[in-house]
Amino acid sequence: ARPISPHPSGIGEMHAGRRDPGKPSIQLRTDGVLRSPAAKEYNAGTRMYGLVDSRLFWAMDMAAVGQSLRSHASAELQRVG
């Protein structure tokens, strides 16, 4: 099964990807897009999740509203306590 990620803007994405057992990361890419009638154009996206020194890194690239795939958002989560 491929998970569908809903966006609050009326877009849903189906992701496909794989994990390399030798690396603490996961790469996903958009395999399908569903849009509500009011949603803006959204064509594709990628996600990367990685674990380095007990910190979770996340990055999202997206192609939307006439733009090609480009960096959209990223974060670093660090354990507290």
PDB file of N, CA and C in Angstrom:
ATOM      1  N   ALA A   1       0.845  -1.185   0.000  1.00  0.00           N
ATOM      2  CA  ALA A   1       0.000   0.000   0.000  1.00  0.00           C
ATOM      3  C   ALA A   1       0.881   1.235   0.000  1.00  0.00           C
ATOM      4  N   ARG A   2       0.410   2.257  -0.678  1.00  0.00           N
ATOM      5  CA  ARG A   2       1.135   3.524  -0.706  1.00  0.00           C
ATOM      6  C   ARG A   2       0.333   4.539   0.087  1.00  0.00           C
ATOM      7  N   PRO A   3       0.974   5.193   1.055  1.00  0.00           N
ATOM      8  CA  PRO A   3       0.242   6.152   1.892  1.00  0.00           C
ATOM      9  C   PRO A   3      -0.160   7.400   1.117  1.00  0.00           C
ATOM     10  N   ILE A   4      -1.299   7.954   1.481  1.00  0.00           N
ATOM     11  CA  ILE A   4      -1.745   9.226   0.918  1.00  0.00           C
ATOM     12  C   ILE A   4      -1.618  10.285   2.000  1.00  0.00           C
ATOM     13  N   SER A   5      -0.893  11.360   1.681  1.00  0.00           N
ATOM     14  CA  SER A   5      -0.683  12.452   2.617  1.00  0.00           C
ATOM     15  C   SER A   5      -1.607  13.603   2.255  1.00  0.00           C
ATOM     16  N   PRO A   6      -2.534  13.962   3.145  1.00  0.00           N
ATOM     17  CA  PRO A   6      -3.408  15.100   2.858  1.00  0.00           C
ATOM     18  C   PRO A   6      -2.727  16.423   3.207  1.00  0.00           C
ATOM     19  N   HIS A   7      -2.971  17.430   2.413  1.00  0.00           N
ATOM     20  CA  HIS A   7      -2.521  18.791   2.707  1.00  0.00           C
ATOM     21  C   HIS A   7      -3.759  19.564   3.173  1.00  0.00           C
ATOM     22  N   PRO A   8      -3.606  20.551   4.045  1.00  0.00           N
ATOM     23  CA  PRO A   8      -4.770  21.327   4.476  1.00  0.00           C
ATOM     24  C   PRO A   8      -5.350  22.196   3.350  1.00  0.00           C
ATOM     25  N   SER A   9      -4.630  22.281   2.225  1.00  0.00           N
ATOM     26  CA  SER A   9      -5.080  23.118   1.110  1.00  0.00           C
ATOM     27  C   SER A   9      -5.904  22.359   0.075  1.00  0.00           C
ATOM     28  N   GLY A  10      -6.349  21.126   0.391  1.00  0.00           N
ATOM     29  CA  GLY A  10      -7.202  20.379  -0.516  1.00  0.00           C
ATOM     30  C   GLY A  10      -6.455  19.487  -1.490  1.00  0.00           C
ATOM     31  N   ILE A  11      -5.218  19.147  -1.174  1.00  0.00           N
ATOM     32  CA  ILE A  11      -4.395  18.288  -2.025  1.00  0.00           C
ATOM     33  C   ILE A  11      -4.070  17.010  -1.266  1.00  0.00           C
ATOM     34  N   GLY A  12      -4.084  15.895  -1.958  1.00  0.00           N
ATOM     35  CA  GLY A  12      -3.646  14.624  -1.385  1.00  0.00           C
ATOM     36  C   GLY A  12      -2.596  14.016  -2.299  1.00  0.00           C
ATOM     37  N   GLU A  13      -1.525  13.467  -1.720  1.00  0.00           N
ATOM     38  CA  GLU A  13      -0.448  12.858  -2.498  1.00  0.00           C
ATOM     39  C   GLU A  13      -0.310  11.382  -2.153  1.00  0.00           C
ATOM     40  N   MET A  14      -0.054  10.580  -3.153  1.00  0.00           N
ATOM     41  CA  MET A  14       0.307   9.190  -2.935  1.00  0.00           C
ATOM     42  C   MET A  14       1.816   9.108  -3.153  1.00  0.00           C
ATOM     43  N   HIS A  15       2.522   8.499  -2.200  1.00  0.00           N
ATOM     44  CA  HIS A  15       3.982   8.446  -2.246  1.00  0.00           C
ATOM     45  C   HIS A  15       4.488   7.050  -2.564  1.00  0.00           C
ATOM     46  N   ALA A  16       5.631   7.005  -3.208  1.00  0.00           N
ATOM     47  CA  ALA A  16       6.361   5.757  -3.444  1.00  0.00           C
ATOM     48  C   ALA A  16       7.818   6.039  -3.136  1.00  0.00           C
ATOM     49  N   GLY A  17       8.531   5.037  -2.715  1.00  0.00           N
ATOM     50  CA  GLY A  17       9.946   5.221  -2.422  1.00  0.00           C
ATOM     51  C   GLY A  17      10.536   3.963  -1.848  1.00  0.00           C
ATOM     52  N   ARG A  18      11.743   4.107  -1.403  1.00  0.00           N
ATOM     53  CA  ARG A  18      12.410   2.968  -0.784  1.00  0.00           C
ATOM     54  C   ARG A  18      13.435   3.434   0.220  1.00  0.00           C
ATOM     55  N   ARG A  19      13.803   2.501   1.048  1.00  0.00           N
ATOM     56  CA  ARG A  19      14.799   2.761   2.075  1.00  0.00           C
ATOM     57  C   ARG A  19      16.010   1.896   1.796  1.00  0.00           C
ATOM     58  N   ASP A  20      17.179   2.499   1.810  1.00  0.00           N
ATOM     59  CA  ASP A  20      18.436   1.764   1.674  1.00  0.00           C
ATOM     60  C   ASP A  20      18.796   1.238   3.061  1.00  0.00           C
ATOM     61  N   PRO A  21      18.852  -0.084   3.264  1.00  0.00           N
ATOM     62  CA  PRO A  21      19.140  -0.631   4.591  1.00  0.00           C
ATOM     63  C   PRO A  21      20.475  -0.165   5.175  1.00  0.00           C
ATOM     64  N   GLY A  22      21.389   0.288   4.331  1.00  0.00           N
ATOM     65  CA  GLY A  22      22.693   0.741   4.809  1.00  0.00           C
ATOM     66  C   GLY A  22      22.724   2.195   5.232  1.00  0.00           C
ATOM     67  N   LYS A  23      21.598   2.904   5.082  1.00  0.00           N
ATOM     68  CA  LYS A  23      21.569   4.334   5.414  1.00  0.00           C
ATOM     69  C   LYS A  23      20.364   4.631   6.295  1.00  0.00           C
ATOM     70  N   PRO A  24      20.503   5.548   7.252  1.00  0.00           N
ATOM     71  CA  PRO A  24      19.371   5.904   8.114  1.00  0.00           C
ATOM     72  C   PRO A  24      18.500   6.996   7.487  1.00  0.00           C
ATOM     73  N   SER A  25      18.020   6.741   6.254  1.00  0.00           N
ATOM     74  CA  SER A  25      17.195   7.739   5.588  1.00  0.00           C
ATOM     75  C   SER A  25      16.159   7.052   4.708  1.00  0.00           C
ATOM     76  N   ILE A  26      15.123   7.821   4.371  1.00  0.00           N
ATOM     77  CA  ILE A  26      14.056   7.367   3.490  1.00  0.00           C
ATOM     78  C   ILE A  26      13.828   8.449   2.445  1.00  0.00           C
ATOM     79  N   GLN A  27      13.725   8.062   1.189  1.00  0.00           N
ATOM     80  CA  GLN A  27      13.431   8.972   0.091  1.00  0.00           C
ATOM     81  C   GLN A  27      12.065   8.610  -0.481  1.00  0.00           C
ATOM     82  N   LEU A  28      11.167   9.576  -0.581  1.00  0.00           N
ATOM     83  CA  LEU A  28       9.843   9.358  -1.155  1.00  0.00           C
ATOM     84  C   LEU A  28       9.628  10.333  -2.303  1.00  0.00           C
ATOM     85  N   ARG A  29       8.804   9.932  -3.263  1.00  0.00           N
ATOM     86  CA  ARG A  29       8.430  10.822  -4.361  1.00  0.00           C
ATOM     87  C   ARG A  29       6.927  10.685  -4.594  1.00  0.00           C
ATOM     88  N   THR A  30       6.340  11.708  -5.136  1.00  0.00           N
ATOM     89  CA  THR A  30       4.917  11.686  -5.443  1.00  0.00           C
ATOM     90  C   THR A  30       4.664  10.696  -6.574  1.00  0.00           C
ATOM     91  N   ASP A  31       3.703   9.811  -6.362  1.00  0.00           N
ATOM     92  CA  ASP A  31       3.316   8.838  -7.378  1.00  0.00           C
ATOM     93  C   ASP A  31       1.925   9.153  -7.922  1.00  0.00           C
ATOM     94  N   GLY A  32       1.189  10.021  -7.231  1.00  0.00           N
ATOM     95  CA  GLY A  32      -0.131  10.438  -7.674  1.00  0.00           C
ATOM     96  C   GLY A  32      -0.605  11.624  -6.865  1.00  0.00           C
ATOM     97  N   VAL A  33      -1.408  12.487  -7.478  1.00  0.00           N
ATOM     98  CA  VAL A  33      -1.919  13.692  -6.817  1.00  0.00           C
ATOM     99  C   VAL A  33      -3.434  13.752  -6.993  1.00  0.00           C
ATOM    100  N   LEU A  34      -4.136  14.038  -5.909  1.00  0.00           N
ATOM    101  CA  LEU A  34      -5.583  14.291  -5.922  1.00  0.00           C
ATOM    102  C   LEU A  34      -5.790  15.726  -5.466  1.00  0.00           C
ATOM    103  N   ARG A  35      -6.679  16.461  -6.150  1.00  0.00           N
ATOM    104  CA  ARG A  35      -6.925  17.853  -5.772  1.00  0.00           C
ATOM    105  C   ARG A  35      -8.414  18.115  -5.687  1.00  0.00           C
ATOM    106  N   SER A  36      -8.806  18.908  -4.693  1.00  0.00           N
ATOM    107  CA  SER A  36     -10.194  19.362  -4.626  1.00  0.00           C
ATOM    108  C   SER A  36     -10.379  20.439  -5.690  1.00  0.00           C
ATOM    109  N   PRO A  37     -11.620  20.763  -6.063  1.00  0.00           N
ATOM    110  CA  PRO A  37     -11.843  21.788  -7.084  1.00  0.00           C
ATOM    111  C   PRO A  37     -11.241  23.153  -6.721  1.00  0.00           C
ATOM    112  N   ALA A  38     -11.111  23.462  -5.448  1.00  0.00           N
ATOM    113  CA  ALA A  38     -10.581  24.766  -5.034  1.00  0.00           C
ATOM    114  C   ALA A  38      -9.067  24.774  -4.812  1.00  0.00           C
ATOM    115  N   ALA A  39      -8.412  23.626  -4.907  1.00  0.00           N
ATOM    116  CA  ALA A  39      -6.969  23.545  -4.637  1.00  0.00           C
ATOM    117  C   ALA A  39      -6.164  24.182  -5.767  1.00  0.00           C
ATOM    118  N   LYS A  40      -5.016  24.751  -5.401  1.00  0.00           N
ATOM    119  CA  LYS A  40      -4.101  25.304  -6.395  1.00  0.00           C
ATOM    120  C   LYS A  40      -3.401  24.168  -7.133  1.00  0.00           C
ATOM    121  N   GLU A  41      -2.799  24.505  -8.265  1.00  0.00           N
ATOM    122  CA  GLU A  41      -2.054  23.519  -9.049  1.00  0.00           C
ATOM    123  C   GLU A  41      -0.921  22.924  -8.210  1.00  0.00           C
ATOM    124  N   TYR A  42      -0.813  21.622  -8.216  1.00  0.00           N
ATOM    125  CA  TYR A  42       0.269  20.906  -7.523  1.00  0.00           C
ATOM    126  C   TYR A  42       0.583  19.688  -8.376  1.00  0.00           C
ATOM    127  N   ASN A  43       1.840  19.557  -8.811  1.00  0.00           N
ATOM    128  CA  ASN A  43       2.192  18.499  -9.755  1.00  0.00           C
ATOM    129  C   ASN A  43       3.013  17.361  -9.160  1.00  0.00           C
ATOM    130  N   ALA A  44       3.949  17.651  -8.281  1.00  0.00           N
ATOM    131  CA  ALA A  44       4.827  16.598  -7.763  1.00  0.00           C
ATOM    132  C   ALA A  44       5.558  17.089  -6.522  1.00  0.00           C
ATOM    133  N   GLY A  45       6.078  16.132  -5.776  1.00  0.00           N
ATOM    134  CA  GLY A  45       6.870  16.459  -4.602  1.00  0.00           C
ATOM    135  C   GLY A  45       7.800  15.319  -4.242  1.00  0.00           C
ATOM    136  N   THR A  46       8.793  15.645  -3.454  1.00  0.00           N
ATOM    137  CA  THR A  46       9.686  14.635  -2.886  1.00  0.00           C
ATOM    138  C   THR A  46       9.805  14.902  -1.397  1.00  0.00           C
ATOM    139  N   ARG A  47      10.100  13.858  -0.655  1.00  0.00           N
ATOM    140  CA  ARG A  47      10.338  13.974   0.789  1.00  0.00           C
ATOM    141  C   ARG A  47      11.598  13.186   1.122  1.00  0.00           C
ATOM    142  N   MET A  48      12.374  13.700   2.042  1.00  0.00           N
ATOM    143  CA  MET A  48      13.536  12.998   2.547  1.00  0.00           C
ATOM    144  C   MET A  48      13.478  13.072   4.066  1.00  0.00           C
ATOM    145  N   TYR A  49      13.609  11.932   4.705  1.00  0.00           N
ATOM    146  CA  TYR A  49      13.688  11.847   6.162  1.00  0.00           C
ATOM    147  C   TYR A  49      14.993  11.152   6.492  1.00  0.00           C
ATOM    148  N   GLY A  50      15.771  11.695   7.410  1.00  0.00           N
ATOM    149  CA  GLY A  50      17.045  11.084   7.771  1.00  0.00           C
ATOM    150  C   GLY A  50      17.341  11.261   9.243  1.00  0.00           C
ATOM    151  N   LEU A  51      18.090  10.336   9.798  1.00  0.00           N
ATOM    152  CA  LEU A  51      18.471  10.373  11.209  1.00  0.00           C
ATOM    153  C   LEU A  51      19.986  10.493  11.309  1.00  0.00           C
ATOM    154  N   VAL A  52      20.462  11.560  11.966  1.00  0.00           N
ATOM    155  CA  VAL A  52      21.894  11.806  12.152  1.00  0.00           C
ATOM    156  C   VAL A  52      22.111  12.258  13.581  1.00  0.00           C
ATOM    157  N   ASP A  53      22.943  11.526  14.333  1.00  0.00           N
ATOM    158  CA  ASP A  53      23.271  11.891  15.725  1.00  0.00           C
ATOM    159  C   ASP A  53      22.013  12.174  16.553  1.00  0.00           C
ATOM    160  N   SER A  54      21.042  11.305  16.505  1.00  0.00           N
ATOM    161  CA  SER A  54      19.776  11.406  17.254  1.00  0.00           C
ATOM    162  C   SER A  54      18.927  12.604  16.850  1.00  0.00           C
ATOM    163  N   ARG A  55      19.190  13.190  15.690  1.00  0.00           N
ATOM    164  CA  ARG A  55      18.380  14.292  15.176  1.00  0.00           C
ATOM    165  C   ARG A  55      17.697  13.822  13.901  1.00  0.00           C
ATOM    166  N   LEU A  56      16.423  14.138  13.771  1.00  0.00           N
ATOM    167  CA  LEU A  56      15.658  13.786  12.579  1.00  0.00           C
ATOM    168  C   LEU A  56      15.645  14.985  11.637  1.00  0.00           C
ATOM    169  N   PHE A  57      16.082  14.748  10.411  1.00  0.00           N
ATOM    170  CA  PHE A  57      16.062  15.784   9.391  1.00  0.00           C
ATOM    171  C   PHE A  57      14.947  15.473   8.408  1.00  0.00           C
ATOM    172  N   TRP A  58      14.305  16.518   7.901  1.00  0.00           N
ATOM    173  CA  TRP A  58      13.195  16.376   6.961  1.00  0.00           C
ATOM    174  C   TRP A  58      13.315  17.475   5.916  1.00  0.00           C
ATOM    175  N   ALA A  59      13.104  17.124   4.661  1.00  0.00           N
ATOM    176  CA  ALA A  59      13.116  18.117   3.587  1.00  0.00           C
ATOM    177  C   ALA A  59      12.012  17.787   2.589  1.00  0.00           C
ATOM    178  N   MET A  60      11.389  18.827   2.061  1.00  0.00           N
ATOM    179  CA  MET A  60      10.314  18.663   1.087  1.00  0.00           C
ATOM    180  C   MET A  60      10.591  19.568  -0.107  1.00  0.00           C
ATOM    181  N   ASP A  61      10.576  18.979  -1.299  1.00  0.00           N
ATOM    182  CA  ASP A  61      10.644  19.732  -2.545  1.00  0.00           C
ATOM    183  C   ASP A  61       9.289  19.589  -3.215  1.00  0.00           C
ATOM    184  N   MET A  62       8.875  20.604  -3.976  1.00  0.00           N
ATOM    185  CA  MET A  62       7.592  20.493  -4.659  1.00  0.00           C
ATOM    186  C   MET A  62       7.598  21.255  -5.979  1.00  0.00           C
ATOM    187  N   ALA A  63       6.758  20.768  -6.894  1.00  0.00           N
ATOM    188  CA  ALA A  63       6.511  21.427  -8.173  1.00  0.00           C
ATOM    189  C   ALA A  63       5.043  21.850  -8.160  1.00  0.00           C
ATOM    190  N   ALA A  64       4.805  23.150  -8.233  1.00  0.00           N
ATOM    191  CA  ALA A  64       3.435  23.662  -8.141  1.00  0.00           C
ATOM    192  C   ALA A  64       3.343  25.039  -8.778  1.00  0.00           C
ATOM    193  N   VAL A  65       2.118  25.444  -9.062  1.00  0.00           N
ATOM    194  CA  VAL A  65       1.771  26.752  -9.640  1.00  0.00           C
ATOM    195  C   VAL A  65       2.780  27.222 -10.695  1.00  0.00           C
ATOM    196  N   GLY A  66       3.048  26.352 -11.659  1.00  0.00           N
ATOM    197  CA  GLY A  66       3.914  26.708 -12.776  1.00  0.00           C
ATOM    198  C   GLY A  66       5.406  26.618 -12.513  1.00  0.00           C
ATOM    199  N   GLN A  67       5.807  26.242 -11.341  1.00  0.00           N
ATOM    200  CA  GLN A  67       7.226  26.147 -10.993  1.00  0.00           C
ATOM    201  C   GLN A  67       7.689  24.695 -11.069  1.00  0.00           C
ATOM    202  N   SER A  68       8.949  24.483 -11.442  1.00  0.00           N
ATOM    203  CA  SER A  68       9.519  23.137 -11.463  1.00  0.00           C
ATOM    204  C   SER A  68       9.845  22.702 -10.031  1.00  0.00           C
ATOM    205  N   LEU A  69      10.242  21.454  -9.861  1.00  0.00           N
ATOM    206  CA  LEU A  69      10.565  20.906  -8.550  1.00  0.00           C
ATOM    207  C   LEU A  69      11.662  21.745  -7.896  1.00  0.00           C
ATOM    208  N   ARG A  70      11.368  22.259  -6.691  1.00  0.00           N
ATOM    209  CA  ARG A  70      12.348  23.074  -5.963  1.00  0.00           C
ATOM    210  C   ARG A  70      12.126  22.949  -4.466  1.00  0.00           C
ATOM    211  N   SER A  71      13.118  23.332  -3.701  1.00  0.00           N
ATOM    212  CA  SER A  71      13.049  23.241  -2.244  1.00  0.00           C
ATOM    213  C   SER A  71      11.868  24.055  -1.727  1.00  0.00           C
ATOM    214  N   HIS A  72      11.099  23.452  -0.828  1.00  0.00           N
ATOM    215  CA  HIS A  72       9.914  24.122  -0.297  1.00  0.00           C
ATOM    216  C   HIS A  72       9.998  24.315   1.221  1.00  0.00           C
ATOM    217  N   ALA A  73      10.388  23.273   1.939  1.00  0.00           N
ATOM    218  CA  ALA A  73      10.453  23.364   3.400  1.00  0.00           C
ATOM    219  C   ALA A  73      11.405  22.303   3.929  1.00  0.00           C
ATOM    220  N   SER A  74      11.983  22.573   5.101  1.00  0.00           N
ATOM    221  CA  SER A  74      12.857  21.599   5.758  1.00  0.00           C
ATOM    222  C   SER A  74      12.830  21.852   7.250  1.00  0.00           C
ATOM    223  N   ALA A  75      13.244  20.848   7.996  1.00  0.00           N
ATOM    224  CA  ALA A  75      13.248  20.982   9.463  1.00  0.00           C
ATOM    225  C   ALA A  75      14.274  20.026  10.053  1.00  0.00           C
ATOM    226  N   GLU A  76      14.671  20.352  11.258  1.00  0.00           N
ATOM    227  CA  GLU A  76      15.531  19.479  12.052  1.00  0.00           C
ATOM    228  C   GLU A  76      14.875  19.325  13.411  1.00  0.00           C
ATOM    229  N   LEU A  77      14.618  18.094  13.799  1.00  0.00           N
ATOM    230  CA  LEU A  77      14.007  17.811  15.095  1.00  0.00           C
ATOM    231  C   LEU A  77      15.059  17.202  15.999  1.00  0.00           C
ATOM    232  N   GLN A  78      15.162  17.732  17.198  1.00  0.00           N
ATOM    233  CA  GLN A  78      16.154  17.263  18.149  1.00  0.00           C
ATOM    234  C   GLN A  78      15.479  16.758  19.402  1.00  0.00           C
ATOM    235  N   ARG A  79      15.963  15.637  19.933  1.00  0.00           N
ATOM    236  CA  ARG A  79      15.399  15.098  21.167  1.00  0.00           C
ATOM    237  C   ARG A  79      15.621  16.032  22.326  1.00  0.00           C
ATOM    238  N   VAL A  80      14.616  16.128  23.171  1.00  0.00           N
ATOM    239  CA  VAL A  80      14.698  16.956  24.356  1.00  0.00           C
ATOM    240  C   VAL A  80      14.615  16.044  25.559  1.00  0.00           C
ATOM    241  N   GLY A  81      15.504  16.238  26.490  1.00  0.00           N
ATOM    242  CA  GLY A  81      15.469  15.444  27.719  1.00  0.00           C
ATOM    243  C   GLY A  81      16.227  14.185  27.705  1.00  0.00           C
TER     244      GLY A  81
END
